[in-house]
């Protein structure tokens, strides 16, 4: 059991849009833990200085874009999962040492099981994207019996490099072939994050394919809504976000996170944002 953190932060750039403070503070209040979770905007050039200060403060927290890989490189210790993904989204200090973990993997895995309503088995996955979150998707899929993942990316070289790291499950593909073969289509690009662009035309989704968009927006993403309108099981990134946060909370405090409280806080924050 690690000592209780002296401070709890989210490091990113930008971070003001993040829902994490809302649902983490709700979970802290529900557990009676007298700490506040704060979003800290850290420009890339200041990250090393900020990490030194956080060590003094015995801080724990989360990491988001664009710092996940840099924090992984700075940690004194990584969990096997964080090492596998090459990125840290959750950290703490243990006896002065910076320890990094990756709960995006567990968050994604949990949300896929909830979407499908069963264990992911013998799935062909079309994975769109080859960045940090795509690596977390591949780390989860590597644990699914019989999975194969066809990776599609704008920059083909990046897809090839990522597939080489996960060669037991992944291989590069073109978009048409990957989507046509898929039981599950996962968007891990930033397409549709800020507008209503589709990463894949919903008309091209095979019958029965499920859709998982890592992006989330106040009224879900346009792609998720369009896929559901066509009869597909579809979910955006919110359940993954809340689960990765719950798993992080459990790493920091060693007690169960109240997922119901976290989910309500996240959806309340979204409702308020939608109301303007
Ligand atoms: P990265 O910056 O690491 O990767 C971005 C990916 O998007 C790359 O594959 C990039 O392709 C691709 N891309 C960007 N613009 C375009 C475009 N115009 N057309 C096609 N492809 C494009 O980001 P992350 O992996 O960290 O995040 C990806 C998404 O996942 C974001 O929307 C993020 O919000 C979401 N996310 C959600 C989480 C959750 O809990 N729900 C957790 C983590 C991430 P290329 O390599 O060619 O540049």
Short mmCIF file of N, CA and C in Angstrom, two decimals, residues 155-220:
data_model
loop_
_atom_site.label_atom_id
_atom_site.label_comp_id
_atom_site.label_asym_id
_atom_site.label_seq_id
_atom_site.Cartn_x
_atom_site.Cartn_y
_atom_site.Cartn_z
N UNK A 155 -0.94 7.89 -41.53
CA UNK A 155 0.48 7.67 -41.84
C UNK A 155 0.77 6.17 -41.71
N UNK A 156 0.99 5.53 -42.87
CA UNK A 156 1.14 4.06 -42.89
C UNK A 156 2.35 3.61 -42.08
N UNK A 157 3.38 4.43 -42.07
CA UNK A 157 4.61 4.05 -41.37
C UNK A 157 4.36 3.88 -39.87
N UNK A 158 3.55 4.80 -39.33
CA UNK A 158 3.25 4.72 -37.89
C UNK A 158 2.45 3.45 -37.58
N UNK A 159 1.54 3.08 -38.49
CA UNK A 159 0.76 1.83 -38.28
C UNK A 159 1.70 0.63 -38.29
N UNK A 160 2.66 0.63 -39.21
CA UNK A 160 3.59 -0.51 -39.29
C UNK A 160 4.43 -0.63 -38.02
N UNK A 161 4.90 0.50 -37.52
CA UNK A 161 5.72 0.49 -36.30
C UNK A 161 4.91 -0.03 -35.12
N UNK A 162 3.67 0.43 -35.02
CA UNK A 162 2.82 -0.01 -33.90
C UNK A 162 2.51 -1.51 -34.01
N UNK A 163 2.19 -1.96 -35.23
CA UNK A 163 1.87 -3.39 -35.42
C UNK A 163 3.07 -4.27 -35.07
N UNK A 164 4.27 -3.79 -35.37
CA UNK A 164 5.47 -4.58 -35.04
C UNK A 164 5.58 -4.77 -33.54
N UNK A 165 5.14 -3.78 -32.76
CA UNK A 165 5.20 -3.91 -31.29
C UNK A 165 4.14 -4.86 -30.76
N UNK A 166 3.06 -5.07 -31.52
CA UNK A 166 1.96 -5.94 -31.07
C UNK A 166 1.72 -7.02 -32.12
N UNK A 167 2.80 -7.65 -32.55
CA UNK A 167 2.71 -8.54 -33.71
C UNK A 167 1.88 -9.80 -33.43
N UNK A 168 1.62 -10.11 -32.14
CA UNK A 168 0.79 -11.29 -31.86
C UNK A 168 -0.66 -11.08 -32.28
N UNK A 169 -1.13 -9.83 -32.33
CA UNK A 169 -2.54 -9.60 -32.69
C UNK A 169 -2.73 -8.66 -33.87
N UNK A 170 -1.74 -7.81 -34.16
CA UNK A 170 -2.01 -6.69 -35.07
C UNK A 170 -1.30 -6.81 -36.40
N UNK A 171 -1.95 -6.34 -37.46
CA UNK A 171 -1.24 -6.14 -38.72
C UNK A 171 -1.84 -4.95 -39.46
N UNK A 172 -1.02 -4.25 -40.25
CA UNK A 172 -1.52 -3.07 -40.95
C UNK A 172 -2.51 -3.47 -42.04
N UNK A 173 -3.42 -2.57 -42.35
CA UNK A 173 -4.43 -2.88 -43.36
C UNK A 173 -4.87 -1.59 -44.04
N UNK A 174 -5.56 -1.74 -45.17
CA UNK A 174 -6.22 -0.55 -45.71
C UNK A 174 -7.63 -0.48 -45.14
N UNK A 175 -8.20 0.71 -45.18
CA UNK A 175 -9.46 0.95 -44.48
C UNK A 175 -10.58 0.07 -45.00
N UNK A 176 -10.70 -0.07 -46.33
CA UNK A 176 -11.83 -0.83 -46.89
C UNK A 176 -11.80 -2.28 -46.42
N UNK A 177 -10.63 -2.91 -46.52
CA UNK A 177 -10.52 -4.33 -46.13
C UNK A 177 -10.76 -4.49 -44.64
N UNK A 178 -10.21 -3.59 -43.83
CA UNK A 178 -10.35 -3.73 -42.38
C UNK A 178 -11.81 -3.60 -41.95
N UNK A 179 -12.47 -2.57 -42.47
CA UNK A 179 -13.86 -2.33 -42.03
C UNK A 179 -14.77 -3.45 -42.53
N UNK A 180 -14.56 -3.91 -43.76
CA UNK A 180 -15.42 -4.97 -44.32
C UNK A 180 -15.34 -6.25 -43.49
N UNK A 181 -14.17 -6.51 -42.87
CA UNK A 181 -13.98 -7.76 -42.14
C UNK A 181 -14.34 -7.64 -40.66
N UNK A 182 -14.66 -6.43 -40.20
CA UNK A 182 -14.67 -6.19 -38.75
C UNK A 182 -15.95 -6.62 -38.04
N UNK A 183 -15.75 -7.17 -36.83
CA UNK A 183 -16.86 -7.35 -35.87
C UNK A 183 -16.97 -6.11 -34.98
N UNK A 184 -15.83 -5.42 -34.84
CA UNK A 184 -15.77 -4.23 -33.98
C UNK A 184 -14.90 -3.20 -34.68
N UNK A 185 -15.44 -1.98 -34.87
CA UNK A 185 -14.67 -0.90 -35.49
C UNK A 185 -14.39 0.14 -34.41
N UNK A 186 -13.09 0.43 -34.19
CA UNK A 186 -12.68 1.33 -33.10
C UNK A 186 -12.05 2.57 -33.70
N UNK A 187 -12.57 3.73 -33.33
CA UNK A 187 -11.93 4.98 -33.75
C UNK A 187 -11.00 5.48 -32.66
N UNK A 188 -9.69 5.38 -32.91
CA UNK A 188 -8.69 5.94 -31.99
C UNK A 188 -7.92 7.06 -32.68
N UNK A 189 -8.58 7.72 -33.65
CA UNK A 189 -8.02 8.95 -34.23
C UNK A 189 -8.73 10.13 -33.56
N UNK A 190 -8.28 11.32 -33.90
CA UNK A 190 -8.95 12.51 -33.37
C UNK A 190 -10.07 12.99 -34.30
N UNK A 191 -10.34 12.23 -35.36
CA UNK A 191 -11.40 12.62 -36.30
C UNK A 191 -12.76 12.53 -35.59
N UNK A 192 -13.52 13.63 -35.62
CA UNK A 192 -14.83 13.66 -34.98
C UNK A 192 -14.80 14.13 -33.55
N UNK A 193 -13.60 14.49 -33.07
CA UNK A 193 -13.48 14.96 -31.68
C UNK A 193 -14.02 16.38 -31.54
N UNK A 194 -13.78 17.19 -32.57
CA UNK A 194 -14.17 18.61 -32.46
C UNK A 194 -15.26 19.00 -33.45
N UNK A 195 -15.64 18.07 -34.33
CA UNK A 195 -16.69 18.39 -35.29
C UNK A 195 -17.47 17.11 -35.60
N UNK A 196 -18.34 17.15 -36.61
CA UNK A 196 -19.18 15.98 -36.89
C UNK A 196 -18.59 15.09 -37.99
N UNK A 197 -17.29 15.16 -38.20
CA UNK A 197 -16.65 14.32 -39.23
C UNK A 197 -16.73 12.84 -38.84
N UNK A 198 -16.88 11.97 -39.85
CA UNK A 198 -16.92 10.52 -39.62
C UNK A 198 -15.54 9.91 -39.92
N UNK A 199 -15.00 9.09 -39.04
CA UNK A 199 -13.75 8.38 -39.37
C UNK A 199 -13.97 7.32 -40.45
N UNK A 200 -15.20 6.78 -40.52
CA UNK A 200 -15.59 5.79 -41.54
C UNK A 200 -17.05 6.07 -41.87
N UNK A 201 -17.38 6.02 -43.14
CA UNK A 201 -18.79 6.21 -43.53
C UNK A 201 -19.64 5.12 -42.87
N UNK A 202 -20.64 5.48 -42.07
CA UNK A 202 -21.45 4.47 -41.38
C UNK A 202 -22.12 3.50 -42.35
N UNK A 203 -22.35 3.92 -43.60
CA UNK A 203 -22.98 3.02 -44.58
C UNK A 203 -22.06 1.85 -44.93
N UNK A 204 -20.77 1.99 -44.66
CA UNK A 204 -19.82 0.92 -44.99
C UNK A 204 -19.62 -0.07 -43.85
N UNK A 205 -20.25 0.17 -42.71
CA UNK A 205 -20.08 -0.77 -41.59
C UNK A 205 -20.81 -2.07 -41.91
N UNK A 206 -20.16 -3.23 -41.73
CA UNK A 206 -20.87 -4.48 -42.02
C UNK A 206 -22.00 -4.71 -41.02
N UNK A 207 -23.02 -5.41 -41.48
CA UNK A 207 -24.15 -5.71 -40.60
C UNK A 207 -23.64 -6.43 -39.35
N UNK A 208 -24.11 -6.00 -38.20
CA UNK A 208 -23.74 -6.67 -36.96
C UNK A 208 -22.45 -6.16 -36.34
N UNK A 209 -21.71 -5.31 -37.03
CA UNK A 209 -20.47 -4.78 -36.45
C UNK A 209 -20.80 -3.78 -35.33
N UNK A 210 -20.03 -3.86 -34.27
CA UNK A 210 -20.18 -2.89 -33.18
C UNK A 210 -19.18 -1.75 -33.40
N UNK A 211 -19.49 -0.59 -32.82
CA UNK A 211 -18.72 0.63 -33.05
C UNK A 211 -18.29 1.22 -31.72
N UNK A 212 -16.99 1.53 -31.61
CA UNK A 212 -16.47 2.13 -30.38
C UNK A 212 -15.66 3.36 -30.78
N UNK A 213 -16.12 4.52 -30.32
CA UNK A 213 -15.41 5.77 -30.61
C UNK A 213 -14.73 6.23 -29.33
N UNK A 214 -13.41 6.32 -29.33
CA UNK A 214 -12.72 6.76 -28.12
C UNK A 214 -13.01 8.23 -27.81
N UNK A 215 -13.36 9.00 -28.83
CA UNK A 215 -13.71 10.40 -28.60
C UNK A 215 -15.06 10.48 -27.89
N UNK A 216 -15.27 11.55 -27.15
CA UNK A 216 -16.59 11.79 -26.57
C UNK A 216 -16.89 13.27 -26.68
N UNK A 217 -18.17 13.56 -26.85
CA UNK A 217 -18.63 14.94 -26.97
C UNK A 217 -19.93 15.04 -26.20
N UNK A 218 -20.39 16.26 -25.91
CA UNK A 218 -21.58 16.43 -25.07
C UNK A 218 -22.79 15.61 -25.50
N UNK A 219 -23.05 15.49 -26.79
CA UNK A 219 -24.21 14.71 -27.23
C UNK A 219 -23.74 13.45 -27.98
N UNK A 220 -22.71 12.81 -27.47
CA UNK A 220 -22.03 11.70 -28.14
C UNK A 220 -21.43 12.22 -29.46
#
